[in-house]
CSV table of C-alpha atoms in Angstrom, one decimal:
chain,number,residue,atom,x,y,z
A,1,MET,CA,-15.2,16.2,16.8
A,2,TYR,CA,-14.8,13.3,19.3
A,3,LEU,CA,-18.5,12.4,19.0
A,4,TYR,CA,-18.3,12.5,15.2
A,5,LEU,CA,-15.3,10.2,15.2
A,6,HIS,CA,-17.0,7.8,17.7
A,7,ARG,CA,-20.1,7.6,15.5
A,8,TYR,CA,-17.9,7.1,12.4
A,9,LEU,CA,-16.0,4.2,14.0
A,10,ARG,CA,-19.3,2.6,15.1
A,11,LEU,CA,-20.7,2.7,11.6
A,12,ARG,CA,-17.4,1.4,10.2
A,13,LEU,CA,-17.4,-1.6,12.5
A,14,ILE,CA,-21.1,-2.3,11.7
A,15,SER,CA,-20.4,-2.2,8.0
A,16,ASP,CA,-17.3,-4.4,8.3
A,17,TYR,CA,-19.1,-7.1,10.2
A,18,ILE,CA,-21.9,-7.0,7.7
A,19,THR,CA,-19.4,-7.5,4.9
A,20,VAL,CA,-17.6,-10.3,6.7
A,21,ILE,CA,-20.9,-12.2,7.3
A,22,ILE,CA,-22.5,-11.6,3.8
A,23,ILE,CA,-19.4,-11.7,1.6
A,24,GLY,CA,-16.5,-12.9,3.7
A,25,ILE,CA,-17.9,-16.2,4.8
A,26,PRO,CA,-19.1,-17.6,1.5
A,27,LEU,CA,-16.1,-16.3,-0.5
A,28,GLY,CA,-13.8,-17.6,2.3
A,29,ILE,CA,-15.3,-21.1,2.1
A,30,PHE,CA,-14.9,-21.0,-1.7
A,31,PHE,CA,-11.3,-20.0,-1.3
A,32,ALA,CA,-10.7,-22.8,1.2
A,33,LEU,CA,-12.2,-25.2,-1.3
A,34,LEU,CA,-9.8,-24.1,-4.0
A,35,LEU,CA,-6.9,-24.6,-1.5
A,36,ALA,CA,-8.1,-28.1,-0.7
A,37,LEU,CA,-8.3,-28.9,-4.4
A,38,GLY,CA,-4.8,-27.6,-5.0
A,39,ARG,CA,-5.9,-24.8,-7.3
A,40,ILE,CA,-4.4,-22.2,-4.9
A,41,LYS,CA,-1.1,-22.5,-3.0
A,42,VAL,CA,0.2,-20.2,-0.4
A,43,LYS,CA,3.9,-20.0,0.6
A,44,GLY,CA,5.1,-18.4,3.8
A,45,TYR,CA,1.6,-18.3,5.2
A,46,VAL,CA,2.4,-18.9,8.9
A,47,HIS,CA,5.1,-16.2,8.9
A,48,ALA,CA,2.7,-13.8,7.3
A,49,ILE,CA,0.0,-14.5,10.0
A,50,ARG,CA,2.6,-13.8,12.7
A,51,LEU,CA,3.2,-10.4,11.3
A,52,VAL,CA,-0.4,-9.5,10.5
A,53,VAL,CA,-1.6,-10.4,14.0
A,54,HIS,CA,0.4,-7.5,15.3
A,55,GLY,CA,-0.7,-5.1,12.5
A,56,ASN,CA,0.9,-2.0,11.0
A,57,ILE,CA,1.7,-4.0,7.8
A,58,ILE,CA,1.7,-3.0,4.2
A,59,ILE,CA,1.4,-6.0,1.9
A,60,ALA,CA,3.0,-5.0,-1.4
A,61,ALA,CA,2.0,-7.3,-4.3
A,62,ASN,CA,2.4,-7.4,-8.0
A,63,HIS,CA,-0.7,-7.0,-10.1
A,64,PRO,CA,-1.0,-9.5,-13.0
A,65,SER,CA,-4.8,-9.3,-13.2
A,66,MET,CA,-7.9,-8.0,-11.4
A,67,LEU,CA,-8.4,-11.3,-9.6
A,68,GLU,CA,-5.8,-11.0,-6.9
A,69,THR,CA,-7.5,-7.8,-5.7
A,70,LEU,CA,-10.4,-10.0,-4.6
A,71,LEU,CA,-8.3,-13.1,-3.5
A,72,ILE,CA,-5.6,-11.5,-1.3
A,73,PRO,CA,-8.1,-10.5,1.5
A,74,LEU,CA,-9.4,-14.0,1.4
A,75,LEU,CA,-6.0,-15.4,2.3
A,76,PHE,CA,-6.8,-14.7,6.0
A,77,PHE,CA,-10.1,-16.6,6.1
A,78,PRO,CA,-11.3,-17.7,8.7
A,79,LEU,CA,-9.1,-15.4,10.9
A,80,TYR,CA,-11.0,-12.3,10.0
A,81,LEU,CA,-14.1,-13.9,11.6
A,82,VAL,CA,-12.1,-13.7,14.9
A,83,HIS,CA,-10.4,-10.3,14.5
A,84,LEU,CA,-11.1,-7.5,11.9
A,85,ARG,CA,-7.3,-6.9,11.7
A,86,PHE,CA,-7.3,-9.8,9.3
A,87,PHE,CA,-10.0,-8.2,7.2
A,88,VAL,CA,-7.3,-6.2,5.3
A,89,TRP,CA,-7.8,-2.9,3.6
A,90,SER,CA,-7.4,-2.5,-0.2
A,91,VAL,CA,-6.4,0.5,-2.3
A,92,PRO,CA,-8.2,0.3,-5.7
A,93,ASP,CA,-8.6,3.0,-8.3
A,94,ARG,CA,-12.0,4.6,-7.7
A,95,ARG,CA,-12.7,4.6,-11.4
A,96,LEU,CA,-13.1,0.8,-11.3
A,97,LEU,CA,-16.7,1.4,-10.4
A,98,THR,CA,-19.2,3.9,-11.8
A,99,PRO,CA,-20.2,6.8,-9.5
A,100,TYR,CA,-23.5,5.0,-8.8
A,101,LEU,CA,-21.7,2.0,-7.4
A,102,ARG,CA,-18.8,3.6,-5.5
A,103,TRP,CA,-20.7,3.2,-2.2
A,104,LEU,CA,-19.6,-0.5,-2.5
A,105,PHE,CA,-16.0,0.6,-1.7
A,106,TRP,CA,-17.2,1.4,1.8
A,107,PHE,CA,-18.4,-2.1,2.5
A,108,LEU,CA,-15.3,-3.7,0.8
A,109,ARG,CA,-13.0,-1.8,3.1
A,110,CYS,CA,-11.3,0.2,0.4
A,111,VAL,CA,-9.3,3.4,0.4
A,112,THR,CA,-9.7,4.6,-3.1
A,113,LEU,CA,-7.3,6.5,-5.3
A,114,ASP,CA,-7.8,8.4,-8.5
A,115,ARG,CA,-4.6,8.6,-10.5
A,116,SER,CA,-6.2,11.1,-12.9
A,117,ASN,CA,-7.0,13.5,-10.0
A,118,LEU,CA,-4.1,14.2,-7.8
A,119,SER,CA,-6.2,16.4,-5.5
A,120,LEU,CA,-7.7,13.2,-4.1
A,121,THR,CA,-4.4,11.6,-3.3
A,122,LYS,CA,-3.8,13.6,-0.1
A,123,PRO,CA,-7.1,12.5,1.7
A,124,ALA,CA,-6.3,8.9,0.7
A,125,LEU,CA,-2.8,9.0,2.1
A,126,TYR,CA,-4.2,10.5,5.3
A,127,LYS,CA,-6.6,7.6,5.7
A,128,LEU,CA,-3.9,5.1,5.0
A,129,THR,CA,-1.6,6.7,7.5
A,130,GLU,CA,-4.4,6.6,10.2
A,131,ILE,CA,-5.1,2.9,9.4
A,132,LEU,CA,-1.5,1.9,9.8
A,133,LYS,CA,-0.9,3.9,12.9
A,134,TYR,CA,-3.8,2.1,14.5
A,135,ASN,CA,-2.2,-1.3,13.6
A,136,GLY,CA,-4.2,-1.9,10.5
A,137,VAL,CA,-3.1,-4.0,7.5
A,138,VAL,CA,-3.2,-2.6,3.9
A,139,VAL,CA,-2.7,-4.3,0.6
A,140,ILE,CA,-1.2,-2.1,-2.1
A,141,HIS,CA,-0.2,-2.8,-5.7
A,142,PRO,CA,2.8,-0.4,-6.2
A,143,GLU,CA,2.8,-1.0,-10.0
A,144,ALA,CA,-0.3,1.3,-10.0
A,145,GLY,CA,-2.0,-0.8,-12.6
A,146,ARG,CA,-1.9,-4.2,-14.1
A,147,THR,CA,1.5,-5.5,-15.1
A,148,ASN,CA,0.6,-6.1,-18.8
A,149,LYS,CA,-0.1,-2.4,-19.2
A,150,GLY,CA,3.5,-1.4,-18.5
A,151,GLU,CA,6.0,-0.2,-21.1
A,152,LYS,CA,9.2,-0.7,-19.1
A,153,PHE,CA,9.7,-3.8,-16.9
A,154,LEU,CA,12.0,-5.1,-14.2
A,155,VAL,CA,12.8,-8.7,-14.8
A,156,ARG,CA,14.1,-11.4,-12.5
A,157,GLY,CA,14.3,-14.9,-14.1
A,158,ASN,CA,10.8,-15.6,-15.5
A,159,ARG,CA,9.2,-12.9,-13.4
A,160,ARG,CA,8.6,-9.4,-14.4
A,161,MET,CA,7.0,-6.2,-13.0
A,162,ARG,CA,6.3,-2.9,-14.7
A,163,HIS,CA,8.7,-0.2,-13.8
A,164,PHE,CA,7.2,2.1,-11.1
A,165,VAL,CA,8.1,4.9,-8.7
A,166,SER,CA,6.0,4.3,-5.6
A,167,GLY,CA,5.3,6.2,-2.4
A,168,VAL,CA,4.9,2.9,-0.5
A,169,PRO,CA,8.3,3.0,1.2
A,170,SER,CA,7.7,6.6,2.3
A,171,LEU,CA,4.3,5.7,3.7
A,172,ALA,CA,5.9,2.8,5.6
A,173,ARG,CA,8.6,5.1,7.0
A,174,ASN,CA,6.2,7.7,8.1
A,175,THR,CA,4.0,5.1,9.9
A,176,ARG,CA,6.9,2.8,11.0
A,177,ALA,CA,5.1,0.0,9.1
A,178,THR,CA,6.6,-3.2,7.9
A,179,ILE,CA,6.5,-4.0,4.2
A,180,LEU,CA,5.5,-7.6,3.5
A,181,PRO,CA,6.3,-8.4,-0.2
A,182,LEU,CA,4.0,-10.8,-2.0
A,183,TRP,CA,4.4,-12.4,-5.4
A,184,VAL,CA,1.3,-13.6,-7.2
A,185,SER,CA,1.3,-15.8,-10.2
A,186,GLY,CA,-1.3,-17.6,-12.2
A,187,THR,CA,-4.2,-15.1,-11.8
A,188,ASP,CA,-3.6,-13.7,-15.3
A,189,HIS,CA,-4.2,-17.2,-16.8
A,190,VAL,CA,-7.3,-17.8,-14.6
A,191,LEU,CA,-8.8,-14.4,-15.5
A,192,PRO,CA,-7.1,-13.2,-18.8
A,193,ILE,CA,-7.7,-9.8,-20.3
A,194,GLY,CA,-11.3,-9.4,-21.5
A,195,ALA,CA,-12.6,-12.4,-19.5
A,196,ILE,CA,-15.4,-11.8,-16.9
A,197,ILE,CA,-15.6,-15.3,-15.3
A,198,PRO,CA,-12.4,-16.8,-13.8
A,199,ARG,CA,-11.6,-20.4,-14.8
A,200,PHE,CA,-9.8,-21.8,-11.8
A,201,MET,CA,-9.0,-25.1,-13.5
A,202,ARG,CA,-7.0,-23.4,-16.2
A,203,SER,CA,-4.0,-22.7,-14.0
A,204,LYS,CA,-2.7,-22.9,-10.4
A,205,ILE,CA,-2.6,-19.7,-8.5
A,206,ILE,CA,0.4,-19.2,-6.2
A,207,PHE,CA,0.8,-16.6,-3.5
A,208,SER,CA,4.3,-16.4,-2.2
A,209,PHE,CA,5.1,-14.1,0.8
A,210,GLY,CA,8.7,-12.8,0.9
A,211,THR,CA,11.0,-11.4,3.5
A,212,PRO,CA,9.5,-8.5,5.3
A,213,TYR,CA,11.5,-5.4,5.8
A,214,VAL,CA,11.3,-1.9,7.2
A,215,PRO,CA,12.6,0.9,5.0
A,216,SER,CA,15.7,2.6,6.2
A,217,LYS,CA,15.3,5.7,8.3
A,218,GLN,CA,17.8,7.4,6.0
A,219,LYS,CA,15.6,8.4,3.1
A,220,LYS,CA,16.8,7.5,-0.4
A,221,SER,CA,15.5,8.7,-3.7
A,222,ARG,CA,12.0,7.4,-4.6
A,223,GLU,CA,13.5,5.7,-7.6
A,224,ARG,CA,16.0,3.8,-5.5
A,225,GLU,CA,13.5,2.8,-2.9
A,226,SER,CA,11.1,1.6,-5.6
A,227,ILE,CA,13.8,-0.6,-7.0
A,228,ILE,CA,14.4,-2.1,-3.6
A,229,LEU,CA,10.7,-2.7,-3.2
A,230,ALA,CA,10.3,-4.3,-6.6
A,231,ASN,CA,13.3,-6.6,-6.0
A,232,ALA,CA,11.7,-7.7,-2.7
A,233,ILE,CA,8.5,-8.6,-4.5
A,234,LEU,CA,10.2,-10.3,-7.5
A,235,THR,CA,12.3,-12.5,-5.2
A,236,SER,CA,9.4,-13.5,-2.9
């Protein structure tokens, strides 16, 4: 078992560094260029780095489009060239790719879920638990889908999120992880529904990190904890 785990970790490190070199560097440079041009703005960045450097962090973000799934990991360029902890994990739906292309999830450092097949949820939660216990950083969209697909919404000013009941607080409690809320705006204008190519000159994208928190040790209902999480994201 130990030998298997050792080999797995070696393969994992090799694939991660390959991804960083082949994909992370060119996309990171492009992201830095968008920052320099003012097309992307990041608020609370320094505080976020101070948290991520220690690990055991769940970045919980809203999900206005598919674009932020790609952009959030790039927030930590070029730091992920120095330490893979800044090469954050993502939790996409495995149905985003056809079965023939799902091998790409391995290289993109993803733990996939399939909301149509609950039998796959337990293995995914086990992996996420192990990642966080070893001081990893995971990005999760607790809305479990894009905002516009919701039917009920939580609204704060001009911001809204679809109503959700999430296991993120429970995951954070079990792993003693800190939840770092993140509000994303503008990506739905840059990559609207049906579009394939993002148009970054159409709108400014803003990433705003909020106040981190650790869920109370006294467990509340999932509904109540989800409202607390949603409010933390909405007010970021």
